[in-house]
Amino acid sequence: MTFYCIRGENLSKSYRVLGRNNQKQLYRDLSLAIRPGELVGLFGQSGCGKSTLGDILLGLKKPDRGDVFWNEINISQAGQKKRKELRHFYQKIHQEPGSSFPPQQRIEDALHDIVRLRQPDSDHDSCTNKIASTIQELHLEKELLNRYPDQLSGGEIQRFALARVLLNNPVFLVADEPTSRLDYSVQAKIIRLLMQIAAKNKMGVLLISHDHALLEVACRRIVILDQKHPEM
Amino acid sequence: MLRVSKLSIRSVIKRKQPVRGVSFSVQKGKAFTLVGETGSGKTLVAQAVCGNLSGELTADGKIEYKGVDLVRLSRREKRRLYGKELFLLPQEPDSALDPTMRVISQVAEVFRYVRGYAVKDLHHRLAPIFSDLDLSLSEAGRLYPCQLSGGMKQRILLAISLAVPAGFIVVDEPTKGLDKLSRTSAVHRLSNLLEKGKTLLCITHDLGVARELGGHMAVMYDGCIVESGSVNHVLNSPRHPYTRGLIGAAPENGMIPIDEEVLAAMKQPEKK
């Protein structure tokens, strides 16, 4: 039996259009499963529900119908304790990576907080070493750790957002338009890094993008969200 | 129409020169596109042309627009020119829209003061302008900026730009963060401006935008122009390794990151 790090089964979602009396159906009976280390693309135009599907898989939004399984555990039926236990293995990076960091805190302190949250017993040196090895993997210089989020370029802050996620040892990551505001050269660097890390850490990734060409390079499998018929 | 010669921009506080010796010229009725990665200085060049460099930055060199040097304009002369002949469509439309006003009021205000339209005529004068931009005056017009998508906000700014008889429009990152459909229509609208005889200076990291607008282009890296020429020439037979790298990094060309050695060789020591 194939093991999936995340699985959505027969998911349906609709929402009420503001100011009107009708429901808009985003998808009906959509099923999607991702294996560890697999990078799956999610393509569709703005407003077709790509980010909502990512949020449903991460348990941040509830589907109208259907189930989501984390490591084959149905999270809608699992207790709060179990969900909390698994929560940090299911991560997300956004289009605006700056929003992942408090503006008044140096990047290093923000990353230290994450390591201590996961390993409360770890001392300062082991935290520093863990952060150093993670950022080295992402080709980031140590000096940048002393900066505040607004002192970093778009590519640098996105890689720090990725570092922040990796410090949680995730098994699944939703990368929601991670490079749509970056230029081509930085985009190429970040997507290649994401591909390497997914394969190395056996991390499943749902890469959301409205750029089909990008998904064709990065992913073996692309899910196309059409508002009526999701095409797999 | 616009000739930039040996433009350098210096930061007084950081003692850095983020733009060094940039020269190019824009022909009337044509597009000129400046491409390059984040931090290459392309937006600073646009800001220097539009006279809105932040206080800590000073420009040296010449920016001649119809024979007038924009670098040495007095405040009063600037006011006469900017917004009337030269218009900037900024990268972040939010920075140009008032978050507390409905968009219709903001567009109407400009048309009232610039064109002198009477209040009672505004509705039927603005309706065709909105529908040309695929916006509904009665629906989108009643919303506040925070309720609009990025593409819609850009279209609202474009509607405002139509109030002024500007012949020269500077567009900063017109496709940033837009999906494919919105991107196509944004570029199509820019082509329409060219057809109407406007001159465009477009700042973008999207090489496709340069290809679709045509005309001439320059590639910037680390504050300098590394290659310039007609769009066809630069994109079809690039001479500089950085331009080749930038083309190869586009998703449709395989998304190959630019060789670090090429980048390191191009980094110039900054003049203090």
Short mmCIF file of C-alpha atoms in Angstrom, two decimals:
data_model
loop_
_atom_site.label_atom_id
_atom_site.label_comp_id
_atom_site.label_asym_id
_atom_site.label_seq_id
_atom_site.Cartn_x
_atom_site.Cartn_y
_atom_site.Cartn_z
CA MET A 1 0.00 0.00 0.00
CA THR A 2 1.34 3.43 -0.95
CA PHE A 3 1.94 5.77 1.95
CA TYR A 4 0.79 9.34 1.51
CA CYS A 5 1.92 12.18 3.78
CA ILE A 6 -1.30 13.97 2.97
CA ARG A 7 -4.53 12.89 1.39
CA GLY A 8 -7.77 14.75 0.68
CA GLU A 9 -10.79 12.62 -0.18
CA ASN A 10 -13.97 13.79 -1.93
CA LEU A 11 -13.46 17.40 -0.89
CA SER A 12 -16.17 19.92 -1.70
CA LYS A 13 -16.08 23.60 -0.96
CA SER A 14 -18.33 26.51 -1.79
CA TYR A 15 -18.73 30.01 -0.43
CA ARG A 16 -21.42 32.64 -0.33
CA VAL A 17 -20.85 35.56 -2.68
CA LEU A 18 -20.95 38.79 -0.67
CA GLY A 19 -24.04 40.88 -1.20
CA ARG A 20 -25.68 38.25 -3.37
CA ASN A 21 -27.91 35.39 -2.53
CA ASN A 22 -25.99 32.64 -4.23
CA GLN A 23 -23.32 30.09 -3.42
CA LYS A 24 -20.19 29.75 -5.54
CA GLN A 25 -18.96 26.18 -5.87
CA LEU A 26 -15.16 25.95 -5.90
CA TYR A 27 -14.94 22.17 -6.29
CA ARG A 28 -16.95 19.07 -5.70
CA ASP A 29 -15.65 15.58 -4.77
CA LEU A 30 -12.01 16.46 -5.35
CA SER A 31 -9.47 13.88 -4.21
CA LEU A 32 -5.75 14.46 -4.02
CA ALA A 33 -2.89 12.53 -2.44
CA ILE A 34 0.78 13.41 -2.12
CA ARG A 35 3.64 11.03 -1.35
CA PRO A 36 6.68 11.97 0.79
CA GLY A 37 9.25 13.80 -1.33
CA GLU A 38 6.77 14.43 -4.13
CA LEU A 39 6.24 17.92 -5.57
CA VAL A 40 2.72 18.37 -6.92
CA GLY A 41 1.68 21.51 -8.79
CA LEU A 42 -1.69 23.19 -8.31
CA PHE A 43 -2.63 25.43 -11.19
CA GLY A 44 -5.59 27.72 -11.76
CA GLN A 45 -6.61 31.33 -12.32
CA SER A 46 -7.12 33.81 -9.47
CA GLY A 47 -10.18 33.09 -7.38
CA CYS A 48 -10.54 29.41 -8.40
CA GLY A 49 -9.80 28.22 -4.87
CA LYS A 50 -6.13 27.17 -5.06
CA SER A 51 -5.18 28.74 -1.72
CA THR A 52 -8.42 27.48 -0.13
CA LEU A 53 -7.53 23.91 -1.14
CA GLY A 54 -4.08 24.37 0.43
CA ASP A 55 -5.70 25.67 3.62
CA ILE A 56 -8.16 22.75 3.71
CA LEU A 57 -5.30 20.24 3.42
CA LEU A 58 -3.49 22.05 6.24
CA GLY A 59 -6.61 21.96 8.41
CA LEU A 60 -6.84 25.77 8.44
CA LYS A 61 -10.23 25.73 6.71
CA LYS A 62 -12.97 23.16 6.85
CA PRO A 63 -14.31 21.54 3.69
CA ASP A 64 -18.10 21.43 3.22
CA ARG A 65 -17.75 17.68 2.68
CA GLY A 66 -14.89 15.22 2.52
CA ASP A 67 -11.95 14.21 4.70
CA VAL A 68 -8.32 15.11 5.06
CA PHE A 69 -5.78 12.52 6.20
CA TRP A 70 -2.40 13.44 7.72
CA ASN A 71 -0.11 10.42 7.70
CA GLU A 72 -3.30 8.37 7.11
CA ILE A 73 -4.99 9.85 10.21
CA ASN A 74 -8.34 11.49 9.53
CA ILE A 75 -7.90 14.94 11.07
CA SER A 76 -11.56 15.81 11.20
CA GLN A 77 -12.13 12.79 13.43
CA ALA A 78 -8.85 12.93 15.36
CA GLY A 79 -8.92 14.60 18.75
CA GLN A 80 -7.48 18.04 19.37
CA LYS A 81 -4.45 16.54 21.12
CA LYS A 82 -3.52 14.40 18.13
CA ARG A 83 -4.02 17.33 15.75
CA LYS A 84 -1.81 19.55 17.88
CA GLU A 85 0.86 16.85 17.94
CA LEU A 86 0.95 16.68 14.13
CA ARG A 87 0.21 20.37 13.45
CA HIS A 88 3.79 21.66 13.05
CA PHE A 89 4.70 18.94 10.54
CA TYR A 90 2.24 20.56 8.12
CA GLN A 91 3.57 23.95 7.07
CA LYS A 92 2.96 26.77 4.61
CA ILE A 93 4.95 29.51 2.89
CA HIS A 94 3.18 32.52 1.44
CA GLN A 95 3.41 34.95 -1.44
CA GLU A 96 4.35 37.63 1.14
CA PRO A 97 7.08 35.94 3.21
CA GLY A 98 7.55 39.09 5.29
CA SER A 99 4.27 38.26 7.02
CA SER A 100 5.93 35.16 8.59
CA PHE A 101 8.29 37.33 10.66
CA PRO A 102 7.54 39.90 13.36
CA PRO A 103 8.80 43.27 11.98
CA GLN A 104 10.41 44.33 15.29
CA GLN A 105 12.46 41.17 15.79
CA ARG A 106 15.79 40.25 14.25
CA ILE A 107 15.61 37.22 11.95
CA GLU A 108 17.97 35.27 14.20
CA ASP A 109 15.72 35.77 17.25
CA ALA A 110 12.64 34.73 15.31
CA LEU A 111 14.38 31.52 14.18
CA HIS A 112 15.66 30.84 17.71
CA ASP A 113 12.08 31.05 18.98
CA ILE A 114 11.02 28.37 16.49
CA VAL A 115 13.80 25.97 17.48
CA ARG A 116 13.04 26.47 21.21
CA LEU A 117 9.34 25.97 20.60
CA ARG A 118 10.05 22.56 19.06
CA GLN A 119 12.89 21.56 21.39
CA PRO A 120 12.38 23.40 24.70
CA ASP A 121 15.44 21.71 26.24
CA SER A 122 17.95 22.82 23.63
CA ASP A 123 20.60 25.32 24.70
CA HIS A 124 21.61 28.49 22.84
CA ASP A 125 24.57 26.89 21.05
CA SER A 126 22.66 23.93 19.70
CA CYS A 127 19.92 26.32 18.47
CA THR A 128 22.56 28.45 16.73
CA ASN A 129 24.14 25.38 15.11
CA LYS A 130 20.81 24.08 13.89
CA ILE A 131 19.94 27.47 12.38
CA ALA A 132 23.41 27.80 10.82
CA SER A 133 23.18 24.42 9.09
CA THR A 134 19.65 25.14 7.83
CA ILE A 135 20.49 28.53 6.35
CA GLN A 136 23.65 27.14 4.81
CA GLU A 137 21.51 24.61 3.00
CA LEU A 138 19.52 27.54 1.59
CA HIS A 139 22.70 29.41 0.53
CA LEU A 140 22.07 32.29 2.95
CA GLU A 141 24.89 34.20 4.59
CA LYS A 142 25.18 34.24 8.39
CA GLU A 143 25.47 38.05 8.48
CA LEU A 144 21.88 38.34 7.28
CA LEU A 145 20.64 36.85 10.56
CA ASN A 146 21.32 40.16 12.30
CA ARG A 147 18.89 42.03 10.08
CA TYR A 148 15.24 42.89 10.51
CA PRO A 149 12.73 41.53 7.96
CA ASP A 150 12.43 44.84 6.08
CA GLN A 151 16.20 44.95 5.58
CA LEU A 152 16.19 41.82 3.41
CA SER A 153 15.52 41.45 -0.31
CA GLY A 154 12.45 39.53 -1.55
CA GLY A 155 14.55 36.45 -2.40
CA GLU A 156 16.37 36.47 0.93
CA ILE A 157 13.24 36.80 3.07
CA GLN A 158 11.53 34.03 1.10
CA ARG A 159 14.51 31.73 1.77
CA PHE A 160 14.38 32.65 5.48
CA ALA A 161 10.66 31.81 5.45
CA LEU A 162 11.65 28.44 4.00
CA ALA A 163 14.33 28.07 6.72
CA ARG A 164 11.68 28.83 9.35
CA VAL A 165 9.52 26.07 7.90
CA LEU A 166 12.40 23.56 7.69
CA LEU A 167 13.26 24.08 11.36
CA ASN A 168 9.91 22.42 12.09
CA ASN A 169 11.01 19.26 10.18
CA PRO A 170 7.86 19.31 8.05
CA VAL A 171 6.48 16.28 6.24
CA PHE A 172 4.25 18.42 4.03
CA LEU A 173 4.49 21.99 2.78
CA VAL A 174 2.02 24.18 0.92
CA ALA A 175 4.05 26.71 -1.08
CA ASP A 176 1.41 29.27 -2.06
CA GLU A 177 2.75 31.35 -4.97
CA PRO A 178 6.14 31.53 -3.25
CA THR A 179 7.84 33.31 -6.13
CA SER A 180 5.13 35.26 -7.93
CA ARG A 181 6.51 38.58 -6.68
CA LEU A 182 10.15 37.71 -7.37
CA ASP A 183 12.18 38.11 -10.52
CA TYR A 184 13.10 35.18 -12.75
CA SER A 185 16.67 34.70 -11.55
CA VAL A 186 15.65 34.60 -7.86
CA GLN A 187 12.58 32.49 -8.70
CA ALA A 188 14.75 29.90 -10.46
CA LYS A 189 17.07 29.72 -7.44
CA ILE A 190 14.24 29.27 -4.92
CA ILE A 191 12.27 26.71 -6.92
CA ARG A 192 15.42 24.63 -7.53
CA LEU A 193 16.18 24.75 -3.78
CA LEU A 194 12.64 23.67 -2.99
CA MET A 195 12.96 20.73 -5.40
CA GLN A 196 16.25 19.62 -3.82
CA ILE A 197 14.97 19.95 -0.25
CA ALA A 198 11.72 18.12 -0.97
CA ALA A 199 13.66 15.18 -2.41
CA LYS A 200 16.33 15.19 0.32
CA ASN A 201 14.03 15.60 3.34
CA LYS A 202 11.26 13.42 1.88
CA MET A 203 8.88 16.35 2.24
CA GLY A 204 5.67 16.39 0.22
CA VAL A 205 5.04 19.78 -1.42
CA LEU A 206 1.93 21.29 -2.96
CA LEU A 207 3.28 24.10 -5.14
CA ILE A 208 0.51 26.56 -5.94
CA SER A 209 1.07 28.80 -8.95
CA HIS A 210 -0.69 30.52 -11.80
CA ASP A 211 2.37 29.97 -13.97
CA HIS A 212 1.97 26.68 -15.81
CA ALA A 213 5.48 26.82 -17.28
CA LEU A 214 6.96 27.01 -13.79
CA LEU A 215 4.96 23.98 -12.61
CA GLU A 216 5.98 22.01 -15.70
CA VAL A 217 9.64 22.46 -14.78
CA ALA A 218 9.23 21.84 -11.04
CA CYS A 219 6.56 19.13 -10.78
CA ARG A 220 5.92 15.71 -12.26
CA ARG A 221 2.22 15.98 -11.54
CA ILE A 222 0.04 19.08 -11.95
CA VAL A 223 -3.53 19.42 -10.71
CA ILE A 224 -5.52 21.94 -12.75
CA LEU A 225 -8.39 23.58 -10.92
CA ASP A 226 -11.14 24.46 -13.28
CA GLN A 227 -14.08 25.99 -11.48
CA LYS A 228 -16.42 23.34 -12.82
CA HIS A 229 -14.28 20.27 -13.33
CA PRO A 230 -10.95 19.82 -11.61
CA GLU A 231 -8.73 18.03 -14.09
CA MET A 232 -6.18 15.64 -12.63
CA MET B 1 11.64 62.22 -26.48
CA LEU B 2 13.58 61.34 -23.34
CA ARG B 3 17.33 61.04 -23.19
CA VAL B 4 19.08 59.83 -20.05
CA SER B 5 22.84 60.37 -20.05
CA LYS B 6 25.34 59.18 -17.48
CA LEU B 7 22.74 59.05 -14.73
CA SER B 8 24.13 58.11 -11.34
CA ILE B 9 22.17 57.99 -8.11
CA ARG B 10 23.93 58.37 -4.80
CA SER B 11 22.63 57.55 -1.35
CA VAL B 12 23.77 60.18 1.12
CA ILE B 13 23.05 58.12 4.24
CA LYS B 14 24.37 54.73 3.13
CA ARG B 15 27.24 56.32 1.11
CA LYS B 16 26.45 54.01 -1.77
CA GLN B 17 25.83 54.52 -5.47
CA PRO B 18 22.95 52.20 -6.38
CA VAL B 19 22.84 53.47 -10.00
CA ARG B 20 26.01 54.20 -11.98
CA GLY B 21 26.42 55.83 -15.40
CA VAL B 22 23.11 54.76 -16.95
CA SER B 23 22.41 56.12 -20.46
CA PHE B 24 19.53 55.40 -22.84
CA SER B 25 17.00 57.23 -24.94
CA VAL B 26 13.28 56.69 -25.49
CA GLN B 27 11.74 57.42 -28.88
CA LYS B 28 8.40 59.19 -29.14
CA GLY B 29 5.43 56.83 -29.45
CA LYS B 30 7.56 53.76 -28.68
CA ALA B 31 8.18 51.61 -25.64
CA PHE B 32 11.47 51.36 -23.81
CA THR B 33 11.73 48.54 -21.28
CA LEU B 34 14.24 48.34 -18.46
CA VAL B 35 14.64 44.78 -17.17
CA GLY B 36 16.74 43.39 -14.35
CA GLU B 37 16.45 41.63 -11.04
CA THR B 38 15.33 43.14 -7.73
CA GLY B 39 17.89 45.61 -6.46
CA SER B 40 19.40 46.27 -9.90
CA GLY B 41 18.35 49.94 -9.67
CA LYS B 42 15.69 49.97 -12.38
CA THR B 43 12.96 51.43 -10.13
CA LEU B 44 15.38 54.15 -8.98
CA VAL B 45 15.91 55.17 -12.62
CA ALA B 46 12.11 55.43 -13.01
CA GLN B 47 11.87 57.48 -9.83
CA ALA B 48 14.63 59.81 -11.04
CA VAL B 49 12.74 60.30 -14.32
CA CYS B 50 9.55 61.03 -12.37
CA GLY B 51 11.32 63.31 -9.91
CA ASN B 52 10.27 61.39 -6.84
CA LEU B 53 13.53 59.99 -5.51
CA SER B 54 13.43 59.78 -1.74
CA GLY B 55 15.19 62.56 0.17
CA GLU B 56 18.39 60.64 0.92
CA LEU B 57 19.07 59.99 -2.78
CA THR B 58 20.58 62.48 -5.20
CA ALA B 59 20.83 62.14 -8.97
CA ASP B 60 23.78 63.24 -11.13
CA GLY B 61 23.91 63.29 -14.91
CA LYS B 62 21.22 64.40 -17.32
CA ILE B 63 17.61 63.38 -17.95
CA GLU B 64 16.44 65.46 -20.92
CA TYR B 65 12.73 65.51 -21.65
CA LYS B 66 11.81 67.65 -24.69
CA GLY B 67 15.06 69.56 -24.18
CA VAL B 68 14.48 70.24 -20.43
CA ASP B 69 16.89 68.69 -17.91
CA LEU B 70 14.67 67.00 -15.33
CA VAL B 71 17.52 66.58 -12.83
CA ARG B 72 17.87 70.33 -12.39
CA LEU B 73 14.21 71.36 -12.40
CA SER B 74 12.93 73.69 -9.71
CA ARG B 75 10.01 72.58 -7.58
CA ARG B 76 7.63 74.88 -9.44
CA GLU B 77 8.75 73.64 -12.87
CA LYS B 78 8.38 70.05 -11.68
CA ARG B 79 4.81 70.71 -10.63
CA ARG B 80 4.05 72.04 -14.10
CA LEU B 81 5.40 68.89 -15.75
CA TYR B 82 4.72 65.90 -13.52
CA GLY B 83 1.24 64.45 -13.55
CA LYS B 84 0.45 66.50 -16.64
CA GLU B 85 3.04 65.45 -19.21
CA LEU B 86 4.79 62.70 -17.31
CA PHE B 87 2.75 60.17 -15.39
CA LEU B 88 3.85 57.30 -13.16
CA LEU B 89 1.89 54.09 -12.72
CA PRO B 90 3.53 52.85 -9.51
CA GLN B 91 4.52 49.30 -8.63
CA GLU B 92 2.22 49.22 -5.61
CA PRO B 93 -1.11 50.74 -6.69
CA ASP B 94 -2.04 50.96 -3.00
CA SER B 95 0.51 53.71 -2.52
CA ALA B 96 -1.40 55.94 -4.96
CA LEU B 97 -4.96 55.23 -3.79
CA ASP B 98 -6.63 56.63 -0.69
CA PRO B 99 -7.75 53.65 1.43
CA THR B 100 -10.59 55.62 3.01
CA MET B 101 -12.33 56.70 -0.22
CA ARG B 102 -14.43 54.69 -2.65
CA VAL B 103 -12.54 54.33 -5.94
CA ILE B 104 -15.22 56.15 -7.94
CA SER B 105 -14.73 59.27 -5.80
CA GLN B 106 -10.99 59.16 -6.36
CA VAL B 107 -11.26 58.84 -10.13
CA ALA B 108 -14.02 61.47 -10.26
CA GLU B 109 -11.96 63.91 -8.20
CA VAL B 110 -9.10 63.86 -10.72
CA PHE B 111 -11.45 64.27 -13.70
CA ARG B 112 -13.19 67.19 -11.96
CA TYR B 113 -10.01 69.09 -11.20
CA VAL B 114 -7.96 68.27 -14.30
CA ARG B 115 -10.66 68.15 -16.96
CA GLY B 116 -13.15 70.45 -15.22
CA TYR B 117 -16.06 68.00 -15.59
CA ALA B 118 -19.24 69.10 -13.79
CA VAL B 119 -20.41 66.83 -10.97
CA LYS B 120 -23.69 66.01 -12.71
CA ASP B 121 -21.85 64.86 -15.86
CA LEU B 122 -19.32 62.68 -14.07
CA HIS B 123 -21.34 59.48 -14.08
CA HIS B 124 -21.97 59.29 -17.81
CA ARG B 125 -18.46 60.56 -18.64
CA LEU B 126 -16.77 57.95 -16.45
CA ALA B 127 -18.96 54.96 -17.38
CA PRO B 128 -17.32 54.41 -20.83
CA ILE B 129 -13.83 54.83 -19.35
CA PHE B 130 -14.60 52.15 -16.74
CA SER B 131 -16.16 49.78 -19.26
CA ASP B 132 -13.12 50.17 -21.57
CA LEU B 133 -11.06 48.87 -18.67
CA ASP B 134 -13.48 45.97 -18.00
CA LEU B 135 -14.68 47.55 -14.77
CA SER B 136 -18.24 48.23 -13.78
CA LEU B 137 -18.82 51.74 -12.49
CA SER B 138 -21.79 50.68 -10.39
CA GLU B 139 -20.05 47.65 -8.85
CA ALA B 140 -16.25 48.12 -8.79
CA GLY B 141 -16.61 51.89 -8.52
CA ARG B 142 -18.43 51.60 -5.21
CA LEU B 143 -15.72 49.53 -3.56
CA TYR B 144 -12.80 50.67 -1.42
CA PRO B 145 -9.21 49.94 -2.60
CA CYS B 146 -8.79 47.10 -0.08
CA GLN B 147 -11.73 45.29 -1.66
CA LEU B 148 -10.12 45.22 -5.12
CA SER B 149 -7.64 42.73 -6.57
CA GLY B 150 -4.15 43.90 -7.62
CA GLY B 151 -5.13 43.92 -11.29
CA MET B 152 -8.27 45.97 -10.60
CA LYS B 153 -6.32 48.56 -8.61
CA GLN B 154 -3.92 48.95 -11.52
CA ARG B 155 -6.85 49.50 -13.85
CA ILE B 156 -8.22 52.20 -11.54
CA LEU B 157 -4.87 53.99 -11.74
CA LEU B 158 -4.93 53.62 -15.50
CA ALA B 159 -8.39 55.27 -15.49
CA ILE B 160 -6.92 58.14 -13.47
CA SER B 161 -4.02 58.43 -15.92
CA LEU B 162 -6.56 58.95 -18.73
CA ALA B 163 -7.69 62.18 -17.06
CA VAL B 164 -4.35 63.81 -17.66
CA PRO B 165 -3.06 64.48 -21.16
CA ALA B 166 0.29 62.85 -20.31
CA GLY B 167 2.19 61.77 -23.41
CA PHE B 168 4.89 59.96 -21.47
CA ILE B 169 3.94 57.22 -19.06
CA VAL B 170 6.33 55.44 -16.73
CA VAL B 171 5.03 52.02 -15.70
CA ASP B 172 6.71 50.25 -12.79
CA GLU B 173 6.24 46.46 -12.72
CA PRO B 174 2.82 46.36 -14.44
CA THR B 175 2.51 42.56 -14.12
CA LYS B 176 3.93 41.87 -10.65
CA GLY B 177 1.86 39.32 -8.75
CA LEU B 178 -0.82 39.05 -11.47
CA ASP B 179 -2.11 35.75 -12.80
CA LYS B 180 -1.70 34.87 -16.46
CA LEU B 181 -5.08 36.19 -17.57
CA SER B 182 -4.73 39.52 -15.75
CA ARG B 183 -1.15 39.77 -16.96
CA THR B 184 -2.19 39.33 -20.60
CA SER B 185 -4.86 42.03 -20.31
CA ALA B 186 -2.47 44.39 -18.45
CA VAL B 187 0.07 44.09 -21.29
CA HIS B 188 -2.70 44.45 -23.86
CA ARG B 189 -3.78 47.72 -22.21
CA LEU B 190 -0.21 49.02 -22.35
CA SER B 191 -0.08 48.18 -26.07
CA ASN B 192 -3.31 50.17 -26.48
CA LEU B 193 -1.61 53.18 -24.89
CA LEU B 194 1.17 52.86 -27.49
CA GLU B 195 -1.43 52.72 -30.27
CA LYS B 196 -2.89 55.95 -28.92
CA GLY B 197 0.51 57.59 -29.46
CA LYS B 198 1.73 57.55 -25.85
CA THR B 199 5.38 56.89 -25.06
CA LEU B 200 6.15 54.23 -22.45
CA LEU B 201 9.07 53.65 -20.12
CA CYS B 202 8.35 50.24 -18.64
CA ILE B 203 10.21 48.79 -15.66
CA THR B 204 9.80 45.04 -15.31
CA HIS B 205 11.48 41.76 -14.49
CA ASP B 206 9.23 39.95 -16.97
CA LEU B 207 11.04 39.55 -20.29
CA GLY B 208 7.72 38.60 -21.93
CA VAL B 209 6.42 42.14 -21.29
CA ALA B 210 9.41 43.60 -23.17
CA ARG B 211 8.83 41.20 -26.05
CA GLU B 212 5.14 42.10 -26.30
CA LEU B 213 5.63 45.86 -26.08
CA GLY B 214 8.47 45.90 -28.63
CA GLY B 215 10.66 48.94 -29.19
CA HIS B 216 13.95 49.04 -27.33
CA MET B 217 15.16 47.62 -24.04
CA ALA B 218 18.08 47.65 -21.64
CA VAL B 219 19.17 45.00 -19.14
CA MET B 220 20.37 46.28 -15.76
CA TYR B 221 22.47 44.55 -13.14
CA ASP B 222 23.96 46.02 -9.99
CA GLY B 223 23.18 49.63 -10.98
CA CYS B 224 24.60 49.48 -14.51
CA ILE B 225 23.23 48.71 -17.96
CA VAL B 226 24.90 45.53 -19.19
CA GLU B 227 23.22 45.31 -22.58
CA SER B 228 20.81 47.41 -24.62
CA GLY B 229 19.32 47.49 -28.09
CA SER B 230 16.12 46.64 -29.92
CA VAL B 231 13.94 44.11 -28.05
CA ASN B 232 14.25 41.56 -30.87
CA HIS B 233 17.99 41.86 -30.97
CA VAL B 234 18.55 41.61 -27.20
CA LEU B 235 16.14 38.72 -26.64
CA ASN B 236 16.94 36.72 -29.78
CA SER B 237 20.70 37.13 -29.84
CA PRO B 238 21.84 38.22 -26.38
CA ARG B 239 25.55 39.03 -26.18
CA HIS B 240 26.07 39.46 -22.46
CA PRO B 241 26.26 36.31 -20.26
CA TYR B 242 23.91 37.92 -17.70
CA THR B 243 21.24 38.56 -20.36
CA ARG B 244 21.59 34.95 -21.48
CA GLY B 245 21.28 33.83 -17.84
CA LEU B 246 18.17 35.96 -17.32
CA ILE B 247 16.52 34.49 -20.43
CA GLY B 248 17.43 30.94 -19.31
CA ALA B 249 15.95 31.57 -15.83
CA ALA B 250 12.46 32.19 -17.26
CA PRO B 251 10.15 29.23 -16.52
CA GLU B 252 9.38 28.65 -20.22
CA ASN B 253 13.13 28.29 -20.89
CA GLY B 254 13.78 25.66 -18.23
CA MET B 255 14.26 27.91 -15.17
CA ILE B 256 18.03 27.46 -14.88
CA PRO B 257 19.50 29.70 -12.16
CA ILE B 258 22.11 32.20 -13.33
CA ASP B 259 25.67 30.98 -12.87
CA GLU B 260 27.05 32.44 -9.61
CA GLU B 261 30.41 33.02 -11.33
CA VAL B 262 28.77 35.25 -13.94
CA LEU B 263 27.16 37.30 -11.15
CA ALA B 264 30.35 37.51 -9.09
CA ALA B 265 32.35 38.71 -12.11
CA MET B 266 29.87 41.53 -12.68
CA LYS B 267 29.74 42.88 -9.12
CA GLN B 268 31.61 46.15 -9.20
CA PRO B 269 33.29 47.77 -6.21
CA GLU B 270 31.04 50.61 -5.13
CA LYS B 271 32.34 54.15 -5.22
CA LYS B 272 32.20 55.75 -1.81
#
